[in-house]
XYZ file of C-alpha atoms in Angstrom:
384
model
C 174.124 334.995 -8.362
C 175.368 334.498 -11.904
C 178.213 332.315 -10.632
C 175.751 330.222 -8.631
C 173.528 329.746 -11.691
C 176.552 328.814 -13.814
C 177.669 326.243 -11.235
C 174.169 324.845 -10.998
C 173.886 324.474 -14.770
C 177.325 322.884 -14.904
C 176.291 320.329 -12.270
C 173.113 319.519 -14.165
C 175.094 318.999 -17.369
C 177.550 316.740 -15.556
C 174.692 314.768 -14.060
C 173.093 314.319 -17.475
C 176.417 313.169 -18.931
C 176.882 310.665 -16.103
C 173.363 309.344 -16.636
C 174.009 308.923 -20.356
C 177.281 307.129 -19.753
C 175.729 304.924 -17.100
C 172.870 304.139 -19.443
C 175.292 303.075 -22.187
C 177.347 301.033 -19.763
C 174.260 299.336 -18.389
C 173.225 298.404 -21.911
C 176.568 296.850 -22.720
C 177.275 295.079 -19.480
C 173.943 294.424 -17.855
C 171.000 294.590 -20.197
C 172.585 293.350 -23.430
C 171.108 290.065 -24.697
C 174.678 289.097 -25.593
C 175.802 289.179 -21.968
C 174.478 285.727 -21.002
C 175.969 284.180 -24.153
C 179.336 285.668 -23.284
C 179.246 284.515 -19.672
C 178.202 280.999 -20.669
C 180.933 280.927 -23.319
C 183.559 281.819 -20.713
C 182.270 279.062 -18.417
C 182.403 276.452 -21.161
C 185.865 277.567 -22.198
C 187.122 277.113 -18.634
C 185.650 273.602 -18.695
C 187.624 272.777 -21.866
C 184.467 272.800 -23.986
C 186.091 275.207 -26.370
C 184.188 274.651 -29.597
C 180.885 274.945 -27.742
C 182.155 278.185 -26.209
C 183.028 279.569 -29.653
C 179.512 278.793 -30.875
C 177.953 280.701 -27.968
C 180.248 283.635 -28.618
C 179.037 283.834 -32.224
C 175.488 283.712 -30.894
C 176.382 286.593 -28.605
C 177.694 288.725 -31.491
C 174.499 288.152 -33.441
C 172.355 288.925 -30.398
C 173.961 292.346 -29.939
C 176.465 293.566 -32.516
C 177.446 296.469 -30.263
C 178.471 294.225 -27.371
C 182.256 294.168 -27.337
C 182.997 291.218 -25.019
C 181.683 288.539 -27.369
C 183.675 290.013 -30.247
C 186.830 290.120 -28.168
C 186.257 286.515 -27.108
C 186.264 285.453 -30.778
C 189.349 287.566 -31.492
C 191.251 285.928 -28.612
C 190.102 282.315 -28.973
C 188.633 281.481 -32.373
C 191.759 280.722 -34.409
C 193.527 278.673 -31.721
C 190.368 276.692 -31.037
C 189.909 275.861 -34.720
C 193.504 274.632 -34.902
C 193.035 272.403 -31.861
C 189.774 271.054 -33.273
C 191.464 270.059 -36.533
C 194.113 268.162 -34.556
C 191.379 266.406 -32.580
C 189.487 265.477 -35.747
C 192.681 264.004 -37.172
C 192.865 261.664 -34.169
C 189.372 260.336 -34.884
C 190.002 259.329 -38.476
C 189.152 255.642 -39.033
C 188.089 255.260 -35.400
C 186.123 252.176 -34.369
C 185.216 253.641 -30.969
C 181.598 254.765 -30.616
C 182.441 257.576 -28.193
C 184.983 259.036 -30.589
C 182.622 258.667 -33.540
C 179.909 260.524 -31.634
C 182.378 263.248 -30.658
C 183.527 263.581 -34.281
C 179.956 264.096 -35.466
C 179.328 266.587 -32.662
C 182.353 268.630 -33.717
C 181.293 268.816 -37.357
C 177.700 269.653 -36.382
C 178.948 272.458 -34.153
C 181.253 273.728 -36.888
C 178.260 273.918 -39.238
C 176.409 275.985 -36.626
C 179.414 278.223 -35.959
C 180.027 279.031 -39.607
C 176.328 279.539 -40.205
C 176.605 282.343 -37.645
C 179.920 283.560 -39.078
C 178.195 284.084 -42.432
C 175.802 286.520 -40.730
C 178.497 288.555 -38.974
C 179.962 291.579 -40.718
C 183.688 291.090 -41.161
C 186.151 292.192 -40.076
C 185.321 292.487 -36.393
C 187.045 295.527 -34.929
C 187.920 296.749 -31.458
C 185.830 299.790 -30.617
C 189.063 301.820 -30.247
C 190.727 300.145 -33.242
C 193.273 298.288 -31.088
C 192.719 295.153 -33.130
C 190.631 293.656 -35.888
C 189.873 290.062 -36.734
C 188.150 288.154 -39.493
C 187.675 284.626 -40.736
C 186.254 283.147 -43.907
C 183.123 281.045 -44.201
C 183.735 277.293 -44.467
C 180.961 274.878 -45.388
C 181.213 271.759 -43.223
C 177.820 270.312 -44.163
C 179.254 267.485 -46.303
C 181.730 266.528 -43.536
C 178.876 266.537 -41.048
C 176.829 264.145 -43.177
C 179.842 261.889 -43.688
C 180.475 261.884 -39.928
C 176.842 260.955 -39.314
C 177.054 258.053 -41.762
C 180.362 257.007 -40.250
C 178.969 257.062 -36.714
C 176.168 254.760 -37.844
C 178.715 252.382 -39.364
C 180.761 252.306 -36.154
C 177.689 251.454 -34.067
C 176.528 248.854 -36.580
C 179.918 247.141 -36.838
C 180.282 247.078 -33.056
C 176.841 245.484 -32.718
C 177.679 242.783 -35.270
C 181.068 242.119 -33.675
C 179.564 241.734 -30.209
C 176.688 239.633 -31.559
C 179.052 236.970 -32.859
C 180.765 236.892 -29.446
C 177.510 236.668 -27.473
C 177.165 233.830 -24.960
C 174.095 234.837 -22.958
C 170.624 236.265 -23.359
C 171.841 239.528 -21.823
C 174.687 239.742 -24.322
C 172.267 239.634 -27.243
C 169.999 242.239 -25.656
C 172.967 244.588 -25.140
C 173.975 244.061 -28.771
C 170.486 244.967 -29.928
C 170.606 248.144 -27.825
C 173.848 249.182 -29.531
C 172.295 248.667 -32.956
C 169.078 250.488 -32.058
C 171.050 253.461 -30.714
C 173.018 253.832 -33.951
C 169.975 253.150 -36.113
C 167.702 255.674 -34.399
C 170.299 258.436 -34.114
C 171.997 258.218 -37.478
C 169.409 257.114 -40.024
C 166.506 259.259 -41.141
C 162.923 258.071 -40.765
C 161.307 256.967 -44.007
C 164.563 256.667 -45.947
C 165.843 253.663 -47.867
C 168.912 253.624 -45.648
C 166.782 253.112 -42.563
C 164.957 250.185 -44.158
C 168.230 248.674 -45.352
C 169.597 249.086 -41.854
C 166.727 247.102 -40.352
C 166.955 244.391 -42.983
C 170.717 244.066 -42.690
C 170.799 243.719 -38.912
C 167.834 241.374 -38.911
C 169.800 239.120 -41.265
C 172.690 239.189 -38.791
C 170.313 238.140 -36.015
C 168.913 235.349 -38.204
C 172.409 234.087 -38.999
C 173.376 234.051 -35.325
C 170.127 232.343 -34.342
C 170.451 229.705 -37.069
C 173.948 228.875 -35.850
C 172.856 228.015 -32.306
C 169.139 227.164 -32.416
C 169.806 223.407 -32.564
C 172.608 223.361 -29.995
C 172.557 220.551 -27.435
C 172.257 222.719 -24.293
C 169.692 225.306 -23.289
C 172.506 227.701 -22.349
C 173.527 227.851 -26.026
C 170.011 227.936 -27.475
C 168.767 230.796 -25.281
C 170.964 233.440 -27.006
C 169.618 232.194 -30.361
C 166.063 232.555 -29.103
C 166.836 236.065 -27.896
C 168.239 236.946 -31.309
C 164.991 235.843 -32.962
C 163.039 237.761 -30.303
C 164.775 241.011 -31.231
C 164.466 240.213 -34.934
C 160.684 240.364 -34.467
C 160.867 244.052 -33.531
C 162.763 245.110 -36.666
C 159.581 245.112 -38.762
C 161.053 243.426 -41.777
C 160.624 239.631 -42.071
C 158.507 239.405 -38.939
C 156.791 236.152 -40.004
C 160.064 234.235 -40.075
C 161.212 235.879 -36.850
C 157.986 234.836 -35.103
C 158.294 231.263 -36.358
C 161.960 230.953 -35.371
C 161.275 232.417 -31.931
C 158.471 229.926 -31.295
C 160.704 227.053 -32.390
C 163.667 228.049 -30.240
C 161.474 228.868 -27.238
C 160.009 225.371 -27.312
C 163.462 223.882 -27.784
C 164.803 225.814 -24.798
C 161.839 224.614 -22.760
C 162.446 220.994 -23.738
C 166.155 221.160 -22.905
C 165.404 222.764 -19.548
C 162.958 219.966 -18.787
C 165.539 217.303 -19.599
C 168.116 219.059 -17.461
C 165.589 219.187 -14.640
C 165.065 215.429 -14.887
C 168.819 214.838 -14.712
C 169.040 216.893 -11.537
C 166.023 215.133 -10.040
C 167.677 211.730 -10.326
C 170.624 212.907 -8.206
C 168.312 213.150 -5.218
C 170.294 215.561 -3.035
C 168.623 218.746 -1.864
C 170.665 221.241 -3.983
C 169.978 219.165 -7.110
C 166.271 218.894 -6.324
C 166.021 222.644 -5.773
C 167.809 223.241 -9.066
C 165.462 220.826 -10.819
C 162.411 222.700 -9.538
C 163.920 225.945 -10.791
C 164.647 224.443 -14.213
C 161.071 223.149 -14.539
C 159.835 226.661 -13.719
C 162.039 228.180 -16.396
C 160.825 225.558 -18.864
C 157.222 226.618 -18.279
C 158.289 230.256 -18.645
C 159.708 229.573 -22.086
C 156.752 227.455 -23.205
C 153.508 227.735 -21.269
C 152.211 224.723 -23.205
C 154.922 222.460 -21.770
C 152.573 220.299 -19.700
C 155.322 217.887 -18.708
C 157.440 220.615 -17.119
C 154.401 222.038 -15.310
C 153.561 218.574 -13.933
C 157.127 217.815 -12.856
C 157.383 221.183 -11.140
C 154.462 220.221 -8.900
C 155.491 216.592 -8.451
C 158.942 217.460 -7.186
C 157.645 219.490 -4.241
C 156.874 216.445 -2.002
C 160.260 215.007 -2.993
C 161.990 218.157 -1.789
C 159.909 218.151 1.402
C 160.866 214.506 2.047
C 164.549 215.279 1.488
C 164.447 218.057 4.073
C 162.445 215.797 6.438
C 165.001 212.976 6.242
C 167.828 215.438 6.707
C 166.129 216.763 9.836
C 165.543 213.255 11.262
C 169.203 212.351 10.773
C 170.392 215.578 12.358
C 168.017 215.192 15.309
C 169.501 211.776 16.173
C 173.014 213.188 16.454
C 174.478 213.764 19.936
C 174.461 217.440 20.862
C 172.248 218.217 17.884
C 171.750 221.888 17.076
C 168.032 222.095 17.777
C 167.592 225.427 15.977
C 169.098 223.998 12.782
C 166.993 220.826 13.022
C 163.877 222.917 13.540
C 164.742 224.967 10.436
C 165.048 221.760 8.379
C 161.509 220.704 9.357
C 160.294 224.228 8.536
C 162.000 223.960 5.132
C 160.004 220.797 4.487
C 156.806 222.677 5.335
C 157.653 225.397 2.806
C 157.275 222.818 0.041
C 154.364 220.867 1.530
C 152.410 222.568 4.334
C 152.046 220.406 7.497
C 154.233 217.721 5.939
C 153.916 214.413 7.876
C 154.498 215.044 11.602
C 156.618 218.179 11.136
C 154.224 220.294 13.232
C 154.593 217.935 16.203
C 158.344 217.680 15.803
C 158.762 221.458 15.547
C 156.648 221.852 18.710
C 158.726 219.207 20.500
C 161.963 220.947 19.511
C 160.589 224.283 20.716
C 159.788 222.761 24.138
C 163.252 221.198 24.318
C 164.830 224.554 23.562
C 162.777 226.194 26.305
C 163.772 223.437 28.797
C 167.441 223.946 27.979
C 167.088 227.693 28.537
C 165.231 227.022 31.797
C 167.922 224.607 32.995
C 170.626 227.143 32.227
C 168.713 229.781 34.206
C 168.254 227.397 37.136
C 171.947 226.531 37.124
C 172.878 230.210 37.054
C 170.458 230.977 39.883
C 171.835 228.049 41.931
C 175.372 229.369 41.545
C 174.313 232.826 42.675
C 172.492 231.319 45.661
C 175.519 229.240 46.657
C 177.768 232.329 46.445
C 175.406 234.351 48.656
C 174.997 231.482 51.104
C 178.755 231.136 51.355
C 179.055 234.837 52.181
C 176.379 234.507 54.898
C 178.152 231.552 56.489
C 181.427 233.476 56.519
C 179.780 236.428 58.289
C 178.163 234.112 60.844
C 181.509 232.535 61.679
C 183.141 235.895 62.210
C 180.274 236.953 64.468
């Protein structure tokens, strides 16, 4: 009985020990707040996002100082990662590439975050069985981060100016403005003198570009100037001048489009007439007060209809005319002037002719089939 009691007590003690060990293991490996940081760090490290992984590992150490995996991750990877990062930063010195400038700033920002955490971690970090220990010193990267931010702004700004001077289209100027706005919004602080200087400086670049081309002799060259003044309006600096310049160039674009439309109208062929109508429409779009362009846009419609009508008449007279194509020409005339001249009657006539042709083909096919059957009947009768 005593032996049984001793065995029973021994089993209870073993069970309690197992429960305690399991509880400790569950804390470290399952319930620790550091566990998710560690797992995410490993995933990032596998994806070659090493500095981001190091940051998460430092977060993991701070989240649970008893969790060994995050500490071991720093021991194994911190020093090598910092060496690789310094090599990468060296490659980005004096870069003019926006992607590299952004990456450079990201690295320094992450280093600031990493060493902010390092300052809160008790050093050295030791293996729980004293197999290793590791430590690193605090480094303040805040000044490098600010320099990288300023540098990133400069890279974006210089790229915008460079592309502005090479702009040939309205879309080019809009893309340039987007580059500037991206750098301006990301890398200058609201309410600072630098932000105001940034706006003023780029607006002056837009003014200079617009002034260079606003009196050009073709609307293709003036439109980029007008777009430059358009974006200058949104920079909230010398908005009065920007508004005035935009009005001037818009009216000039409209006038040049109108003149180009007239030149195309005199050519008289259908493609030129269609282009003229389009140009008159654009002219009105640039200056709604351009009464001449609005009038010409309406006046050219009967001219286009007549051109299609004459084209259809000529095609209809041709031997073996393609009736479907001729019919489409008359319908094109009607698109510009509904019920133009006798197009309704001619379209109806062509439709009937098409139906007769189909009918004749069906009759001919039926006649052939009949003749073949009749021939077979005659052959059978002869054999009978």
